[in-house]
mmCIF file with all atom_site columns, C-alpha atoms in Angstrom:
data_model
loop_
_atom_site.group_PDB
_atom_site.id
_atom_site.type_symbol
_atom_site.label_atom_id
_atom_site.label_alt_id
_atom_site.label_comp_id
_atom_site.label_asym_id
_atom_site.label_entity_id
_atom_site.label_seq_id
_atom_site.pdbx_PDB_ins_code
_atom_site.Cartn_x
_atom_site.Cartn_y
_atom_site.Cartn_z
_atom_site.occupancy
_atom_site.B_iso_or_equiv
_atom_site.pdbx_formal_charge
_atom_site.auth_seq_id
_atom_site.auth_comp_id
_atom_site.auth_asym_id
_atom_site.auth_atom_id
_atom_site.pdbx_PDB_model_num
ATOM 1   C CA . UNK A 1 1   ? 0.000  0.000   0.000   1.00 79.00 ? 228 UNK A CA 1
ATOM 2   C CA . UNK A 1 2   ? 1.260  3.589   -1.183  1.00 82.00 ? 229 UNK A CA 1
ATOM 3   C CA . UNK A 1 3   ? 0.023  6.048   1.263   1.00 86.00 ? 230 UNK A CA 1
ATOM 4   C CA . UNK A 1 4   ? 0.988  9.437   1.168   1.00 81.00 ? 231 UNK A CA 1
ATOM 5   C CA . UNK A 1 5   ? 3.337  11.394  3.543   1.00 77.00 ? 232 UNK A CA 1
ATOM 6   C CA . UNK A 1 6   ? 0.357  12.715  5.804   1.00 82.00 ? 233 UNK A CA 1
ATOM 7   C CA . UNK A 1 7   ? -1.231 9.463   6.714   1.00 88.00 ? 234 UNK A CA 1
ATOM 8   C CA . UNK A 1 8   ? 1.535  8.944   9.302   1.00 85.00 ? 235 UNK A CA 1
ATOM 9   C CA . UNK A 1 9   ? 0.210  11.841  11.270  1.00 87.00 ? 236 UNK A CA 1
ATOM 10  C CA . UNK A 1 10  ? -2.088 9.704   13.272  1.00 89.00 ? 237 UNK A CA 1
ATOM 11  C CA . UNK A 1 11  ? -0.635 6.874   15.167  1.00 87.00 ? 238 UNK A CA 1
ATOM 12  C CA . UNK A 1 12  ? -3.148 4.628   14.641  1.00 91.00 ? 239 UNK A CA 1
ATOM 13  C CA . UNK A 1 13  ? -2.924 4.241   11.248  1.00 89.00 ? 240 UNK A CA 1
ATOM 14  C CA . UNK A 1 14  ? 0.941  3.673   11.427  1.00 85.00 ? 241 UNK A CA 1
ATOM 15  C CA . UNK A 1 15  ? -0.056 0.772   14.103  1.00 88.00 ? 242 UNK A CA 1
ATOM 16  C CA . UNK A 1 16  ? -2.618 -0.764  11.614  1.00 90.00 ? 243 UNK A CA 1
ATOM 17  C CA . UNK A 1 17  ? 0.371  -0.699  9.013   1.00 86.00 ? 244 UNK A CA 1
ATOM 18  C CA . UNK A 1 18  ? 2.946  -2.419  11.131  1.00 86.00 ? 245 UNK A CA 1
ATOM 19  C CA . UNK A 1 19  ? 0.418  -5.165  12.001  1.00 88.00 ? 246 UNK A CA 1
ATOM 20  C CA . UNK A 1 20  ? 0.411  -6.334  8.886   1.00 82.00 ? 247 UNK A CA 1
ATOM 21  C CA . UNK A 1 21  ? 3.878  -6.392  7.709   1.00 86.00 ? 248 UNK A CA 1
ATOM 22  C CA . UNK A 1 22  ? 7.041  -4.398  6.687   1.00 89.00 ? 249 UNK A CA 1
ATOM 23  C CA . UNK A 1 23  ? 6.016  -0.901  6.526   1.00 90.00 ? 250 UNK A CA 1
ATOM 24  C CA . UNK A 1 24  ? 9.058  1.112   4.512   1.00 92.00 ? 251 UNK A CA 1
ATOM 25  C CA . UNK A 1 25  ? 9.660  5.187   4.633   1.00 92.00 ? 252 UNK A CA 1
ATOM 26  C CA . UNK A 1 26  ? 10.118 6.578   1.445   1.00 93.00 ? 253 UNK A CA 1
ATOM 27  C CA . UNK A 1 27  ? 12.041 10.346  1.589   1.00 94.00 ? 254 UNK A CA 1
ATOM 28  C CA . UNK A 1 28  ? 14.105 12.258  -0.589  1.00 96.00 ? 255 UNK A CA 1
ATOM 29  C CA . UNK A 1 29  ? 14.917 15.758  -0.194  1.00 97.00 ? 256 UNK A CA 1
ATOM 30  C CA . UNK A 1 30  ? 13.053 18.728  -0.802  1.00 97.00 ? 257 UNK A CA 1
ATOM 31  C CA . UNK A 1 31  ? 14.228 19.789  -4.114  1.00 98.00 ? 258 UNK A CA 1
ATOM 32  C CA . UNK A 1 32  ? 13.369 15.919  -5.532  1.00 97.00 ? 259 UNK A CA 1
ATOM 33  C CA . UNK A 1 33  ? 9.831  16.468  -4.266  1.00 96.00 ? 260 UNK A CA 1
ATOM 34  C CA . UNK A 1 34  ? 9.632  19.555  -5.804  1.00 96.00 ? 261 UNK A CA 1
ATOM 35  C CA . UNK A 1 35  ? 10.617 18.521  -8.796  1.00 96.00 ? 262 UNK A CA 1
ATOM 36  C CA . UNK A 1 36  ? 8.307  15.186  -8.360  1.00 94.00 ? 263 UNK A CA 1
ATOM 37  C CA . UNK A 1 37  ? 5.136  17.358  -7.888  1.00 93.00 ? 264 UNK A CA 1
ATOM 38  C CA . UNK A 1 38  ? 5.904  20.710  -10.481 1.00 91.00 ? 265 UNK A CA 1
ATOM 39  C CA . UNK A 1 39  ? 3.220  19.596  -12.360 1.00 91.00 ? 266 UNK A CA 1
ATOM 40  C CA . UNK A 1 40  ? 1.062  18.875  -10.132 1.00 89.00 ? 267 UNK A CA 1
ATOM 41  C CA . UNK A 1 41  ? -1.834 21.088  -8.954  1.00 86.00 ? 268 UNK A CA 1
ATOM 42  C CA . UNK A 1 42  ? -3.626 18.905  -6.930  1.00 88.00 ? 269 UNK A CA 1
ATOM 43  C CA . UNK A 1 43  ? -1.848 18.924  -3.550  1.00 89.00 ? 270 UNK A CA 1
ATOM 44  C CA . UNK A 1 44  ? -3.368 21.068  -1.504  1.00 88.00 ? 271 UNK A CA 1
ATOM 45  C CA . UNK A 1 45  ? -0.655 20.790  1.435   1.00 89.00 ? 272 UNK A CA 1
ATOM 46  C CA . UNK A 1 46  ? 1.355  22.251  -1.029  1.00 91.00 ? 273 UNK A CA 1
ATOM 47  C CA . UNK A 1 47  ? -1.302 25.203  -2.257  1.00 89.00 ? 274 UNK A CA 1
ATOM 48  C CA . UNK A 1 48  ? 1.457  28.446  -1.439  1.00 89.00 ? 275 UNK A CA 1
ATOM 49  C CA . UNK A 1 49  ? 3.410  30.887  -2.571  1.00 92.00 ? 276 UNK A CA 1
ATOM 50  C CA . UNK A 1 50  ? 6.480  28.728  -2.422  1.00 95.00 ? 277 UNK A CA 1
ATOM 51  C CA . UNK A 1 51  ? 6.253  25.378  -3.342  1.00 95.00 ? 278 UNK A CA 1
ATOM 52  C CA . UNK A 1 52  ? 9.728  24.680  -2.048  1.00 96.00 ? 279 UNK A CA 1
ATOM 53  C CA . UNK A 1 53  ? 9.385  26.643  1.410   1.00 96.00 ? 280 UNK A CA 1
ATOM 54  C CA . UNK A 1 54  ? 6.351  25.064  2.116   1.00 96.00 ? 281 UNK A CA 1
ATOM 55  C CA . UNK A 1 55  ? 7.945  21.423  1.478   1.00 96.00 ? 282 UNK A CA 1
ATOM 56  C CA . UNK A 1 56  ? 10.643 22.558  3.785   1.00 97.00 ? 283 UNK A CA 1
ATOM 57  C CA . UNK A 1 57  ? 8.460  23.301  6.427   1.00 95.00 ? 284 UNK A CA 1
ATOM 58  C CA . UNK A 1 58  ? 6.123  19.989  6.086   1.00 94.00 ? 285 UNK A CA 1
ATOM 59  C CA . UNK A 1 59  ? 9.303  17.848  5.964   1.00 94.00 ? 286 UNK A CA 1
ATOM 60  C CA . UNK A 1 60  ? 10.126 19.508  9.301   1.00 95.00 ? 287 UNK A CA 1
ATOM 61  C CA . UNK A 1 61  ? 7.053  19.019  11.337  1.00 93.00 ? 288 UNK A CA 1
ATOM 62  C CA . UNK A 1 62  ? 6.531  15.029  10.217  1.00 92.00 ? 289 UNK A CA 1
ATOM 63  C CA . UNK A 1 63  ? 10.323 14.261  10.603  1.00 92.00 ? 290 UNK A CA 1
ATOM 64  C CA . UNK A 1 64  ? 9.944  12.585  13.988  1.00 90.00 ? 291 UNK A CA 1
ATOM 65  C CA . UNK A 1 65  ? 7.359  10.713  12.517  1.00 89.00 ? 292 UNK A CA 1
ATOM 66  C CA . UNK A 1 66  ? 9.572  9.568   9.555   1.00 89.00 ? 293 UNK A CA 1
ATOM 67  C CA . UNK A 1 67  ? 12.469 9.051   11.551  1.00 89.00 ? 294 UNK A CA 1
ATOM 68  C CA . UNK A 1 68  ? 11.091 6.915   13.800  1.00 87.00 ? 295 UNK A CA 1
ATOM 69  C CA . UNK A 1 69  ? 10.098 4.490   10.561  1.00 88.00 ? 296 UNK A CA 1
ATOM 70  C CA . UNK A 1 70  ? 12.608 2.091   9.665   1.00 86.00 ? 297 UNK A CA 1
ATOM 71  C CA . UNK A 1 71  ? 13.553 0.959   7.143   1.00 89.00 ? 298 UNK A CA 1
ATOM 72  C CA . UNK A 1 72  ? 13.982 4.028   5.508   1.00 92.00 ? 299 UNK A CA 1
ATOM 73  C CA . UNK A 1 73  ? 15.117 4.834   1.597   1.00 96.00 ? 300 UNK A CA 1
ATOM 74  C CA . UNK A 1 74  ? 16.219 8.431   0.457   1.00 96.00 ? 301 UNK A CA 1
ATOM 75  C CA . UNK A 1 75  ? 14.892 7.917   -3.134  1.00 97.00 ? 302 UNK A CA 1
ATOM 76  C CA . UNK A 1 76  ? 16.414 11.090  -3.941  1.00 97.00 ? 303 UNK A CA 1
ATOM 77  C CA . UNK A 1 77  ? 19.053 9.903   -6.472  1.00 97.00 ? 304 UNK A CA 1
ATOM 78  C CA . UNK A 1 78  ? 16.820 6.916   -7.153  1.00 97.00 ? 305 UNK A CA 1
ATOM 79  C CA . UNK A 1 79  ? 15.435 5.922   -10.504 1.00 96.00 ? 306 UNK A CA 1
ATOM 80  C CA . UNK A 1 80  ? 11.547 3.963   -10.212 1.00 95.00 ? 307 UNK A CA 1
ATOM 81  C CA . UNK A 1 81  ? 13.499 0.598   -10.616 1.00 98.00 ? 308 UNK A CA 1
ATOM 82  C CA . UNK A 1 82  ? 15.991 0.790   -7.691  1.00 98.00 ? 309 UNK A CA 1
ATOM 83  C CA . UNK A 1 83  ? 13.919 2.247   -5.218  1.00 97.00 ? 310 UNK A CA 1
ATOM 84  C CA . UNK A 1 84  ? 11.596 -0.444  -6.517  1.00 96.00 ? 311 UNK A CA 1
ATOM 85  C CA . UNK A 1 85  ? 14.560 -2.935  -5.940  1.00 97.00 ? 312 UNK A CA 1
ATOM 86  C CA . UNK A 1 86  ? 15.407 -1.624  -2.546  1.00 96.00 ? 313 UNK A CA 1
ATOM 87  C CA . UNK A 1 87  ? 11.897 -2.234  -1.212  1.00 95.00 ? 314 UNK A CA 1
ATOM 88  C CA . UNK A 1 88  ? 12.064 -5.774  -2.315  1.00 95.00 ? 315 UNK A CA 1
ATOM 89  C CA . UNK A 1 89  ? 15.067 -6.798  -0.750  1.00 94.00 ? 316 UNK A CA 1
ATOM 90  C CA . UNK A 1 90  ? 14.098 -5.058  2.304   1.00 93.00 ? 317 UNK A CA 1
ATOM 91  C CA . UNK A 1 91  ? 10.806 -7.181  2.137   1.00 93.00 ? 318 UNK A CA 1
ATOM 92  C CA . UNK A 1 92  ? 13.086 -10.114 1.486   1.00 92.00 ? 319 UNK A CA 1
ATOM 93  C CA . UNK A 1 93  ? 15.038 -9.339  4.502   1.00 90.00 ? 320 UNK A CA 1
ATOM 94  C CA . UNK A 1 94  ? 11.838 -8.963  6.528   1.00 89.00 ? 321 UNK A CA 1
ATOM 95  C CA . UNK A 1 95  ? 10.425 -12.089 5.279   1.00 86.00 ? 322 UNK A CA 1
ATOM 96  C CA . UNK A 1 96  ? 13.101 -13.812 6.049   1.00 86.00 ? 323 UNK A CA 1
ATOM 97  C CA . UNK A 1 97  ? 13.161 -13.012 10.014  1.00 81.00 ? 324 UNK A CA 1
ATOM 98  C CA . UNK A 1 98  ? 9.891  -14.974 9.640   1.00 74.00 ? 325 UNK A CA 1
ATOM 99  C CA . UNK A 1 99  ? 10.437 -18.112 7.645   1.00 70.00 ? 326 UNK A CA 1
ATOM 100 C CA . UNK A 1 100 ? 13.766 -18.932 9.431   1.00 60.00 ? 327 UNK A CA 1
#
């Protein structure tokens, strides 16, 4: 399940995740997600002035949260196929703990 970066904000739902298996944190710095939502007009987290600034500051107030994920991949120099790769092997690797 993709969620988005917000759904983290209430505990619960990061407890329902974990139940069910390997829940992974997906980040990448704030020029990457600028650049990964230019286009797009419908996020209305992001609905300011600047884009950037406001990524900054959203990044900052959930970074507890995201810390506190693990595993965690900085897709920021990551192309759709490695970070793609990286969750498998980290599901793999989780797997794994349970299967002996």
């Amino acid at each position: 399940i993709a969620t988005g970066g917000g759904v983290v904000l209430d505990p619960r739902n990061l407890a329902d995740f974990r139940s069910g298996g390997l829940v992974v944190c997906l980040t990448a710095d704030p020029d990457t997600l600028l650049a990964r939502v230019a286009h797009n007009r419908d996020r209305p987290l992001l609905e300011a002035e600047d884009r950037r600034r406001r990524i900054v500051e959203l990044l900052a107030q959930r970074r507890p949260i995201y810390e506190a994920i693990t595993p965690a991949i900085d897709t920021s120099a990551l192309t759709f196929d490695q970070i793609a790769d990286e969750i498998a092997a980290r599901y793999e690797s989780f797997r794994s703990t349970f299967t002996g």
